[in-house]
Each structure stands twice: as C-alpha cells, then as structure tokens.
Short mmCIF file of C-alpha atoms in Angstrom, two decimals:
data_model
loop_
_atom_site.label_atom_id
_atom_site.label_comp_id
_atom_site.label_asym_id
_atom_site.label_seq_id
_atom_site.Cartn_x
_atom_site.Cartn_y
_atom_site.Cartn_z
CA UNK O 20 -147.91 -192.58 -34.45
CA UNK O 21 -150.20 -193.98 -31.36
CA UNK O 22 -152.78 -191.59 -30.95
CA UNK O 23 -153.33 -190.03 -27.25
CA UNK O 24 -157.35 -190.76 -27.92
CA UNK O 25 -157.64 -194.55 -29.07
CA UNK O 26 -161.44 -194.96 -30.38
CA UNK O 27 -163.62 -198.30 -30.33
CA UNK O 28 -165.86 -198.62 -33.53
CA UNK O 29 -168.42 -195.75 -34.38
CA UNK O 30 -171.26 -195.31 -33.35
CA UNK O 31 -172.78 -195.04 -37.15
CA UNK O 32 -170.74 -199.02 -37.25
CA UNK O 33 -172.56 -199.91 -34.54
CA UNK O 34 -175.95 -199.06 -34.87
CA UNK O 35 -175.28 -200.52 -38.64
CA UNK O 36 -174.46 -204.06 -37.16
CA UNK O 37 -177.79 -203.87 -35.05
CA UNK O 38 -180.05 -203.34 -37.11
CA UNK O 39 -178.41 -205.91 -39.53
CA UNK O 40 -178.32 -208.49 -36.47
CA UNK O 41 -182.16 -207.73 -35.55
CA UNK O 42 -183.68 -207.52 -38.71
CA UNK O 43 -182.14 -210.73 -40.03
CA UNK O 44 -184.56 -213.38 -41.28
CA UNK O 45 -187.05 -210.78 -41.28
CA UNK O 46 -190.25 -211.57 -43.71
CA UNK O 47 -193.41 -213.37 -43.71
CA UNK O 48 -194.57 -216.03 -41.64
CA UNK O 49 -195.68 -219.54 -42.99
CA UNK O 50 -198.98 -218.23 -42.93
CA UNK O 51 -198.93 -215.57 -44.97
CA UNK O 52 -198.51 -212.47 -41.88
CA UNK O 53 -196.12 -210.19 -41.34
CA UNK O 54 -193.73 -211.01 -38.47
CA UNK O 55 -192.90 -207.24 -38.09
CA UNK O 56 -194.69 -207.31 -34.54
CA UNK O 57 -192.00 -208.63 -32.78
CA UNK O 58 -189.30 -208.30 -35.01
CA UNK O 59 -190.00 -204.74 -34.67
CA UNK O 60 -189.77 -204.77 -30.72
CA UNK O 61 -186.78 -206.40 -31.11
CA UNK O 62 -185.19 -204.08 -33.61
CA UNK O 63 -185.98 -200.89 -31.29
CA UNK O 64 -184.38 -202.90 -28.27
CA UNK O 65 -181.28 -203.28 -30.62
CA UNK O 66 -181.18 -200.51 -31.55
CA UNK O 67 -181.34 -198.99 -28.64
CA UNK O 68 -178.57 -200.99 -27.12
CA UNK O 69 -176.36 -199.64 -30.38
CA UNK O 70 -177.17 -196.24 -29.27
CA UNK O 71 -176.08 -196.67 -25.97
CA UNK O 72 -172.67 -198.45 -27.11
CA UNK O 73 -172.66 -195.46 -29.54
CA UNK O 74 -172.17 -192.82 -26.66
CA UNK O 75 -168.96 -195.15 -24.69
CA UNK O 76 -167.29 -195.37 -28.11
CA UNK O 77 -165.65 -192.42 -27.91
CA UNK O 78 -162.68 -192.99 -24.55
CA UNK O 79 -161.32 -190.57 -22.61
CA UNK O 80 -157.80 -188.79 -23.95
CA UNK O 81 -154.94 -190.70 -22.70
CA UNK O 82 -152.91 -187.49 -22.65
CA UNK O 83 -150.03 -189.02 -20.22
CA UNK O 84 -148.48 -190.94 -22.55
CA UNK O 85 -145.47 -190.40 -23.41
CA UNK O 86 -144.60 -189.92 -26.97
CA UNK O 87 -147.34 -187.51 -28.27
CA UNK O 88 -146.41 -184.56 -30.83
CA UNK O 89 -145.94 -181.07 -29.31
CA UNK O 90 -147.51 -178.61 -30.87
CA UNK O 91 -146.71 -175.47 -28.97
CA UNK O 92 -143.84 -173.13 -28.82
CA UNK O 93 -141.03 -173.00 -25.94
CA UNK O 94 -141.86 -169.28 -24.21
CA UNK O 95 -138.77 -167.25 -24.73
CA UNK O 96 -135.60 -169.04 -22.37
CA UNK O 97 -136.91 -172.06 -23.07
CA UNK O 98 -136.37 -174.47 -25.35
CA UNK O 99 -137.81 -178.20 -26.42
CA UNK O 100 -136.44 -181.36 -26.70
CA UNK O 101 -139.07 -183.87 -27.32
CA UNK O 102 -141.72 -183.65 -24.67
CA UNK O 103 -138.89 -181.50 -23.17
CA UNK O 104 -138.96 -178.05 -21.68
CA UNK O 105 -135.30 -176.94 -21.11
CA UNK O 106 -134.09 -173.58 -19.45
CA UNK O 107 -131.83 -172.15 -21.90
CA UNK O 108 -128.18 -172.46 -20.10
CA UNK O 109 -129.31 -175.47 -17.95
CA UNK O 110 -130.03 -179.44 -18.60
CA UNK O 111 -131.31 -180.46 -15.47
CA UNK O 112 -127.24 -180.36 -15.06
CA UNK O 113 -125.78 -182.07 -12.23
CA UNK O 114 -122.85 -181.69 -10.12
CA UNK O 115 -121.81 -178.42 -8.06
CA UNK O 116 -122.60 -176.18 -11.22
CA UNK O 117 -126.02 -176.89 -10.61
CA UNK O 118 -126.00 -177.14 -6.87
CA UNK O 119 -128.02 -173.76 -6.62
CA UNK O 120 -131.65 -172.47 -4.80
CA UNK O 121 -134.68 -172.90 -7.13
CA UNK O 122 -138.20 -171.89 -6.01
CA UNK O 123 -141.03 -173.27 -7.64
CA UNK O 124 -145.04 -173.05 -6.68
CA UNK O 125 -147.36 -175.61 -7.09
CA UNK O 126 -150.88 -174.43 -7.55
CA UNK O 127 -154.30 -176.63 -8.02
CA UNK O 128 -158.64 -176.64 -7.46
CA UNK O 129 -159.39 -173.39 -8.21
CA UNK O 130 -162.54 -175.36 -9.77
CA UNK O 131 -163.94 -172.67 -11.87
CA UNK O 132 -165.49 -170.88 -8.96
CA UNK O 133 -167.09 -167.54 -9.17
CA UNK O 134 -164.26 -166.10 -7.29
CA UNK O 135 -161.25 -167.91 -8.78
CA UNK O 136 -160.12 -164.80 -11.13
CA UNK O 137 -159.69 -162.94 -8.06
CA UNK O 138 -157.83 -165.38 -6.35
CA UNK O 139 -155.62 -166.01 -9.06
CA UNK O 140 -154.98 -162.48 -9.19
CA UNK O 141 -154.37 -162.65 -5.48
CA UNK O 142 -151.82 -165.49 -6.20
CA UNK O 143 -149.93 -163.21 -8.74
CA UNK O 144 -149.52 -160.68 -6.35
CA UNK O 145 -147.74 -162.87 -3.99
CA UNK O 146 -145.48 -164.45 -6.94
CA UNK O 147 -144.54 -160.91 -8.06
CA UNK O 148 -142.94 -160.23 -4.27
CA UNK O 149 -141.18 -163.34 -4.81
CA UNK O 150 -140.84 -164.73 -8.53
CA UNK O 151 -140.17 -168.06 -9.03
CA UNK O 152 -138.66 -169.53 -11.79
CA UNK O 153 -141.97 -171.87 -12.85
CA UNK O 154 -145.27 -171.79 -11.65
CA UNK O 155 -147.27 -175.44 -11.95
CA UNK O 156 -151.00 -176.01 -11.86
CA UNK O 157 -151.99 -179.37 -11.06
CA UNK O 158 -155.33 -179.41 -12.43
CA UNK O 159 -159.24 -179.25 -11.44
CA UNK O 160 -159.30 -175.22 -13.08
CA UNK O 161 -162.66 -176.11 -14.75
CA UNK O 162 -163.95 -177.58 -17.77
CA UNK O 163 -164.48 -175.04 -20.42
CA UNK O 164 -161.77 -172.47 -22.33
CA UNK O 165 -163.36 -169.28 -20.69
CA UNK O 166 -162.97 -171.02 -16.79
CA UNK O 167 -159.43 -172.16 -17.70
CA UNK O 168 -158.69 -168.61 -18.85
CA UNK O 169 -159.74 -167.11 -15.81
CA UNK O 170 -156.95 -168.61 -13.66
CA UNK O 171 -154.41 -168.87 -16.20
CA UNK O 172 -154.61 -165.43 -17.26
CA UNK O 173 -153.60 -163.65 -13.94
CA UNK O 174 -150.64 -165.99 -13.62
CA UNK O 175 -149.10 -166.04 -16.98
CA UNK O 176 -149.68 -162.60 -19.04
CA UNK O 177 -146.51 -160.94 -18.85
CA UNK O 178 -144.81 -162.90 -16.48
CA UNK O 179 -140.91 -163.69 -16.13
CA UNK O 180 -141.56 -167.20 -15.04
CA UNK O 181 -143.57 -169.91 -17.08
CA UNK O 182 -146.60 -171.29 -15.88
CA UNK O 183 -146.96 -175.24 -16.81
CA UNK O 184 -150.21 -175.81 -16.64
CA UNK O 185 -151.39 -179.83 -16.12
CA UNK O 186 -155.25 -180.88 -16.88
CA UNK O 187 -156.82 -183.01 -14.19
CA UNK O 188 -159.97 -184.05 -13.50
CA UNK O 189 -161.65 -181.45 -14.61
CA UNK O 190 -160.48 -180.24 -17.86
CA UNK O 191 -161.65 -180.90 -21.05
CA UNK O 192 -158.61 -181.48 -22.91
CA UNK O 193 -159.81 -179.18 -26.09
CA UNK O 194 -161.07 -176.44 -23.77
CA UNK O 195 -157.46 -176.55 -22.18
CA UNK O 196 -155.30 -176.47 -24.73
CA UNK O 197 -157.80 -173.84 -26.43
CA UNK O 198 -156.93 -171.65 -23.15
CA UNK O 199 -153.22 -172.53 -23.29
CA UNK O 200 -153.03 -171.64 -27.10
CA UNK O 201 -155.45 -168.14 -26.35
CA UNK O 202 -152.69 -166.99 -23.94
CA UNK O 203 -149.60 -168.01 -25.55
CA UNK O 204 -150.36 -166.53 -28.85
CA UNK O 205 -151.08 -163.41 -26.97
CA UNK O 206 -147.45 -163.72 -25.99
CA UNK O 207 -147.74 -165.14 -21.90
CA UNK O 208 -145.25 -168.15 -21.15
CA UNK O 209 -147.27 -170.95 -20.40
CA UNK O 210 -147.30 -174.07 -21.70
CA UNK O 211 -149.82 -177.42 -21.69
CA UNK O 212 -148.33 -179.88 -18.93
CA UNK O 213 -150.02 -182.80 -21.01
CA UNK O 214 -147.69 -182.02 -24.22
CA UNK O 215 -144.68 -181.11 -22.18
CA UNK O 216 -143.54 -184.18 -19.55
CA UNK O 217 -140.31 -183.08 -18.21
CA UNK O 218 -139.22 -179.54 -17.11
CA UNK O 219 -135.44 -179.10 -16.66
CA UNK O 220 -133.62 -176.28 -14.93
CA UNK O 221 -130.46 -176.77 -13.12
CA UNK O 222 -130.29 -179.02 -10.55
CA UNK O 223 -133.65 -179.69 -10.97
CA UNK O 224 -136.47 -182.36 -12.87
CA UNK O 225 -139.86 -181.82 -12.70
CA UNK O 226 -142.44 -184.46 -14.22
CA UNK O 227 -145.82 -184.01 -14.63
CA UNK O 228 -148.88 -186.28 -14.75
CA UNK O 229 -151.93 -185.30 -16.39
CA UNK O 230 -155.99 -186.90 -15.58
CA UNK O 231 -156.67 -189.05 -13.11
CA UNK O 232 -156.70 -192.97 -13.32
CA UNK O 233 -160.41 -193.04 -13.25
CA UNK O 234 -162.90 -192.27 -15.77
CA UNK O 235 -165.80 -192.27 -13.61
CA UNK O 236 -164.27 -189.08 -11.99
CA UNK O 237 -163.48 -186.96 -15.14
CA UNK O 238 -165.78 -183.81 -15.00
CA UNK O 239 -165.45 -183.37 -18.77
CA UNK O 240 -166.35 -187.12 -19.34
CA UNK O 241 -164.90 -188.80 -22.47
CA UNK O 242 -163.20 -185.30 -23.16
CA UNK O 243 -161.29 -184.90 -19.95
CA UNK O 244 -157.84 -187.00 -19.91
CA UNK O 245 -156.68 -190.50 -18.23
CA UNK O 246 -153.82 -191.80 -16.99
CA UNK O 247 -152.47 -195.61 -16.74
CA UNK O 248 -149.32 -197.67 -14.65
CA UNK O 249 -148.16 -198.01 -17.90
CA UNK O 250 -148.02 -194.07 -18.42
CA UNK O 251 -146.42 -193.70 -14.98
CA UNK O 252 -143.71 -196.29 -15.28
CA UNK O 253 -142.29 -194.02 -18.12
CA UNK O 254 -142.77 -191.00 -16.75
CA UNK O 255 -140.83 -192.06 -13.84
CA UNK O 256 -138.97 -193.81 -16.07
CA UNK O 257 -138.09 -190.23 -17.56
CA UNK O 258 -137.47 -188.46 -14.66
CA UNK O 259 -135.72 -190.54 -12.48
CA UNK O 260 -134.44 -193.59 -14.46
CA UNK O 261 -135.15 -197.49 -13.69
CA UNK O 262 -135.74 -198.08 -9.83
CA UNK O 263 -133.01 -198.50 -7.63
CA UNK O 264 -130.88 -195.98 -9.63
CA UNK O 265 -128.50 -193.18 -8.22
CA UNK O 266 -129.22 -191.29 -5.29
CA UNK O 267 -126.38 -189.32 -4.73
CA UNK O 268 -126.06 -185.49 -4.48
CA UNK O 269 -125.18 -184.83 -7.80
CA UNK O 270 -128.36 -185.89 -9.13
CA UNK O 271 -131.04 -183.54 -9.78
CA UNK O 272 -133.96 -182.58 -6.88
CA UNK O 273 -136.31 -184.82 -9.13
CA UNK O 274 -140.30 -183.65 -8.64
CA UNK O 275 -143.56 -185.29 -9.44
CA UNK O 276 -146.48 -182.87 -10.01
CA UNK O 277 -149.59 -184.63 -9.79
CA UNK O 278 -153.41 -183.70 -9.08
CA UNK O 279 -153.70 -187.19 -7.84
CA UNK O 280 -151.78 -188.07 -4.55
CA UNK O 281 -150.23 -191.51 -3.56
CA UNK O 282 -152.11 -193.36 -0.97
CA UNK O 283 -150.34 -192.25 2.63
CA UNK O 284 -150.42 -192.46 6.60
CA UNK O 285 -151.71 -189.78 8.09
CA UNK O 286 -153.55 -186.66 6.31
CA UNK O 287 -151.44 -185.44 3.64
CA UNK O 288 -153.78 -187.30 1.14
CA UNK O 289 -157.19 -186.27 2.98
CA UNK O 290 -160.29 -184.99 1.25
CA UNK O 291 -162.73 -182.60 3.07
CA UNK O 292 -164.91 -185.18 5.52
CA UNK O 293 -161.60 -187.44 6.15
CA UNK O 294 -161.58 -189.53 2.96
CA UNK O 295 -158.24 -191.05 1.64
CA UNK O 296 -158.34 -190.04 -1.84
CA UNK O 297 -154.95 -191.64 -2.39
CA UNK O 298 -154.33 -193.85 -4.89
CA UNK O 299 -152.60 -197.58 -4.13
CA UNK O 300 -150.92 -197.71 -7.75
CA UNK O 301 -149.49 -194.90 -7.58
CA UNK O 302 -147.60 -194.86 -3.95
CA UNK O 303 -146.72 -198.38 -5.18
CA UNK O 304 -144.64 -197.03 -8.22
CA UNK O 305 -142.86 -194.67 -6.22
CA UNK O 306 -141.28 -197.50 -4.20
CA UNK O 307 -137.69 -197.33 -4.77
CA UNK O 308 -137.41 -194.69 -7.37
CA UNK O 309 -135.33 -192.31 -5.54
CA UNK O 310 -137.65 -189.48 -6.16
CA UNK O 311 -137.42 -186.58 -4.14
CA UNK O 312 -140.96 -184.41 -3.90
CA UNK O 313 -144.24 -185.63 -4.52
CA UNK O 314 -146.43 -182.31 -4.56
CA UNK O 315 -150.13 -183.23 -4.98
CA UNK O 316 -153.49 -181.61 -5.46
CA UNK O 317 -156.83 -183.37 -4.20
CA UNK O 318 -156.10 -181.96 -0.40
CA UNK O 319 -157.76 -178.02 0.57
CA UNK O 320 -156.16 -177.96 3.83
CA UNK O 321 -152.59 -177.24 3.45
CA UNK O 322 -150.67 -177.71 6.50
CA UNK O 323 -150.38 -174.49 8.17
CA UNK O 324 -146.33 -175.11 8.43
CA UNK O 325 -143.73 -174.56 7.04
CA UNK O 326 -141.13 -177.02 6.73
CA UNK O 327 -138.18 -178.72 4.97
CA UNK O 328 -135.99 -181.94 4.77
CA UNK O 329 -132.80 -183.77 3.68
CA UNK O 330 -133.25 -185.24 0.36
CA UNK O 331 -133.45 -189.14 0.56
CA UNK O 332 -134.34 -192.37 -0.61
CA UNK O 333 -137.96 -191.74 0.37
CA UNK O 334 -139.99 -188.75 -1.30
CA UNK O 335 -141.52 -185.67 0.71
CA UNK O 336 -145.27 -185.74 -0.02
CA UNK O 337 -146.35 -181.76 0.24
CA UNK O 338 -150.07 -181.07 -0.37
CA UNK O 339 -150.68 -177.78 -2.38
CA UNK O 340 -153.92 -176.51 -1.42
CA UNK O 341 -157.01 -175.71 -3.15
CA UNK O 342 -157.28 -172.19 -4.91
CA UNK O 343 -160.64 -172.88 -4.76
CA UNK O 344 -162.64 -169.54 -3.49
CA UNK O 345 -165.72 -171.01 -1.82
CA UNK O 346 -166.04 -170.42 2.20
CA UNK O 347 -165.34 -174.26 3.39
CA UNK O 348 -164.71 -174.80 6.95
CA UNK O 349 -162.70 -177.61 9.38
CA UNK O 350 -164.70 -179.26 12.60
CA UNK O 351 -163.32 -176.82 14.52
CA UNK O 352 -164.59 -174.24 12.21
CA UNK O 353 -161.55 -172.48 11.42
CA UNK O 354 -161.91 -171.19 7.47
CA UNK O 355 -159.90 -173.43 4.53
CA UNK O 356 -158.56 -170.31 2.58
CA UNK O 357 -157.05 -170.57 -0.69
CA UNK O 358 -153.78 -171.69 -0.60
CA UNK O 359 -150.97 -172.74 -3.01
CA UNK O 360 -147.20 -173.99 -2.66
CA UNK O 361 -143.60 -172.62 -2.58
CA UNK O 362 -140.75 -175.61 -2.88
CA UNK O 363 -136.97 -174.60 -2.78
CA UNK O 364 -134.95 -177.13 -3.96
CA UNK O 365 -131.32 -176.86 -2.82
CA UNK O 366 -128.11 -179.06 -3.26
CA UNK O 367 -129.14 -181.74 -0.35
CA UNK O 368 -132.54 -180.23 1.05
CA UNK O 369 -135.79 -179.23 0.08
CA UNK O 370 -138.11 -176.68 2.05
CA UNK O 371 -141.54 -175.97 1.64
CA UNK O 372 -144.21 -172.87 2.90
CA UNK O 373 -147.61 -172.07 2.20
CA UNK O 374 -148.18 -169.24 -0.46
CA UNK O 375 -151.75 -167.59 -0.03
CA UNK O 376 -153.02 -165.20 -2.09
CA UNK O 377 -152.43 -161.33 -1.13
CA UNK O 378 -155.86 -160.80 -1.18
CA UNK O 379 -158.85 -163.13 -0.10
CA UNK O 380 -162.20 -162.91 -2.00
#
C-alpha cells in the first residue's frame, strides 16, 4: 500500500552519516598532536547541516491521492464504495431518473478567526431555511483540532445533510481528521474530503481536491497536505473520465471542489490587493474534460450576483467566499462580509447565489 506521507531518511540516519563522514580519518597528526581543532569545527558544521536535513525529512501528506484506506464510517444514507460516498438510492445515476434539482453549498476561509463559531452558526441558520443535500468546505478552517471544531460543529451536529469537509492550506491533516473523528463519533454526518474523493447523488458527481500544490504555502508545514498533476489527472480521471469523453445530458452535473482556483480572465480567481492566485496546472487539466462547475476558495469577494448557465463543454468557475469574520474592506470601501455558496444543479443548467450568514459578527 503507497503511503499518503512518503518519508526521506531519518533524521537519527542522517545525523549518523555526518558524523561518520566528518570524523573520518580522525587521529593524531605526524607530529604527535591532536588534529581535533579542526576536525572538530568541521564535525559541528556537519553536523549541523544533518540537523537541518533532519527537519525537511519529514514531507508534507500527499492526501490527494487516490487510493488511500478510509477509515471512517458513511453517516446514515450514505454508503462507501472505495473512496466513494454514495446516497443510498442514487449512483450518480444518469438519464431522466436522475434529471432532478440538487442544491449544494460550498463553504471555505473561515481561517480560525475569533469570530468564525459565530459565523458558522450564522451559516447554519441560513442552511436550516433551505437544507441542502451536502454542505462542502473547501479548506483554510485553521490548523489545530479545537479551530477545526469550531466551524465544523455548527454545520454538522444534527444535521440532515452531510458536511464533506476538504483540508487546504491550512489544516494540519491530524488536527483535521481529529475534528472530523470528534464530531462523527458524537453522531454529526460529516466526513474527511481527503479520505472520501467522489460524492455521488443523482444526477450529480462531486470531486474534491485536498492541499494546495505548494509547500511553501501550507500553514501547518510538513503536517498540512499537498497535491500533484499526477493526483489531479485521476481525480478528474474519476469524475469525469479520460478527456474528450461524453458530454451529453445524460451525464451527471460533474463538480470540482477545490480551495485552489484555476488560473482565469478576469476576477473570479482574485486575492484581496488584485493578485491572481490561480494556478496554470490546474486550468490546464481542465482543458477538455467536460466538467461542469469549478467552485473555488482563495477569493473573499463573492460576486454580489446571482446567476446561472447552460451546462457545456467549458466549466462555470463560481468563487465561494471567505467565511472569514475579520472587517476587510474593497477600494471603494464597501465591507467583504462572510459569504458562502448555493449551486443547483439541474438536468441542462446550473445556477448559483450567494448564501451569507443570518447573522453577521
């Protein structure tokens, strides 16, 4: 079994091999003194330099690939096939049987803020006037179990949808799946987006993609989680087939959940101060896949409208928001509130509205 956290050589390996290396030929001199002088020097540089190695031994989870064990439970009507979750009475079916409304929100960046319990709580209130049938985080809830917790909680315990919750670039993968596994054993449907790959109601696929594709950008450092081309080619690979496949309307409304957005015109993939934070790979891999929705974190300003389209050979890119608390403001100093994501997916179209918490810290 390929493990989801491939290690180097140890650190206790490594420092072993240096001081071996630098102390080699170490003894007396032809004239009788000890050469420990500089030998020494160069010993402590050594093994120093081990040290160092030492701490990058240890990578960063690859928790997108495909093929890891799951661990957890299915909430109850669910079920699990592989990295699987199924709706019990659907398959991601196709054809008119399936050709129904499904909501789904998309939520992401609370960023462990002081105020995110009370904007998740906010959230719930808005998702009880209108239940969905899954709720999806995208990521950046916070590094440690307790932050997690905060935002999970309010939108899982005792809820009749399941939450999928996806760690980005700010979980630490233990911390997350301690939070998942906290809440599910006390009996709230929610599941780690990292284990499960592929949600499947009728008429509908979602896939998710855990981390980011950079390291350098992982709040939790070697614990938080990566992601590869070689990861996304399956994923897609999962949820839509090889490119250039069917496009028809019997298909499924097929969905990529991402904290990381393609690289795009205009601003659905602009940070606050105007930054592109999309990436190149990954608008390149979409190219002729047929997918339908791309909805991506990384973006606090949610367009203000509504909207929807025709499925089509080219997907809809909808930015989700931040649920992130803290009082940010545009040039034109109009307030960037919390915000999340609804998506209907119907038989041919897709529509799309803002979904803002009841309540505003």
């Amino acid at each position: 079994m390929r493990p989801s956290r491939p290690r180097r050589p140890t650190g206790a390996v490594a420092i072993a091999a240096a001081i071996a290396a630098a102390t080699a030929g170490c003894g007396s001199t032809g004239r009788g003194t000890s050469a420990h002088g500089s030998i020494g020097k160069a010993t402590g540089a050594a093994i120093a330099a081990a040290v160092a190695a030492a701490t990058d031994a240890v990578v960063p989870w690859r928790c997108a690939w495909l093929g890891d064990p799951v661990t957890a439970a299915a909430p109850g009507g669910w079920h699990l096939d592989g990295q699987r979750l199924i709706r019990d009475g659907g398959d991601g079916a196709t054809g008119r049987a399936a050709r129904a409304l499904t909501r789904l929100v998309f939520l992401a960046d609370a960023r462990g803020g002081d105020d995110a319990g009370a904007t998740a709580r906010g959230v719930r209130a808005a998702l009880d006037a209108a239940p969905p049938a899954v709720v999806v985080t995208l990521g950046g809830l916070g590094t440690d179990r307790d932050t997690i917790e905060a935002t999970l909680g309010p939108l899982a315990t005792g809820a009749p949808w399941v939450v999928v919750a996806i760690p980005g670039d700010r979980e630490a993968i233990p911390e997350h799946r301690a939070a998942i596994g906290r809440l599910a054993a006390a009996g709230a449907p929610v599941v780690d987006g990292s284990q499960v790959r592929v949600i499947e109601l009728p008429g509908v696929r979602v896939g998710t993609l855990p981390g980011v594709p950079w390291r350098t950008r992982l709040a939790a450092g070697v614990d938080g989680c990566v992601h590869d081309v070689d990861d996304l080619a399956a994923l897609l690979d999962a949820l839509t087939g090889p490119p250039g496949g069917d496009v028809g309307d019997d298909r499924p409304t097929t969905i990529l959940a991402t904290q990381t957005p393609p690289r795009q015109q205009g601003a659905f993939d602009l940070a606050p101060g105007g930054v592109h934070v999309g990436e190149i790979a990954l608008a390149a891999a979409l190219v002729d896949r047929g997918l339908d929705v791309v909805a991506q974190g990384a973006v606090d300003d949610l367009p203000r409208a509504a909207g929807a389209a025709r499925r089509g050979a080219a997907p809809l890119f909808v930015p989700v928001g931040a649920l992130d608390a803290t009082p940010r403001y545009l040039a034109d100093g109009t307030r960037v509130v919390p915000t999340g994501v609804t998506v209907t997916a119907g038989p041919r179209d897709v529509a799309w509205e803002p979904l803002r918490p009841r309540v505003l810290p």
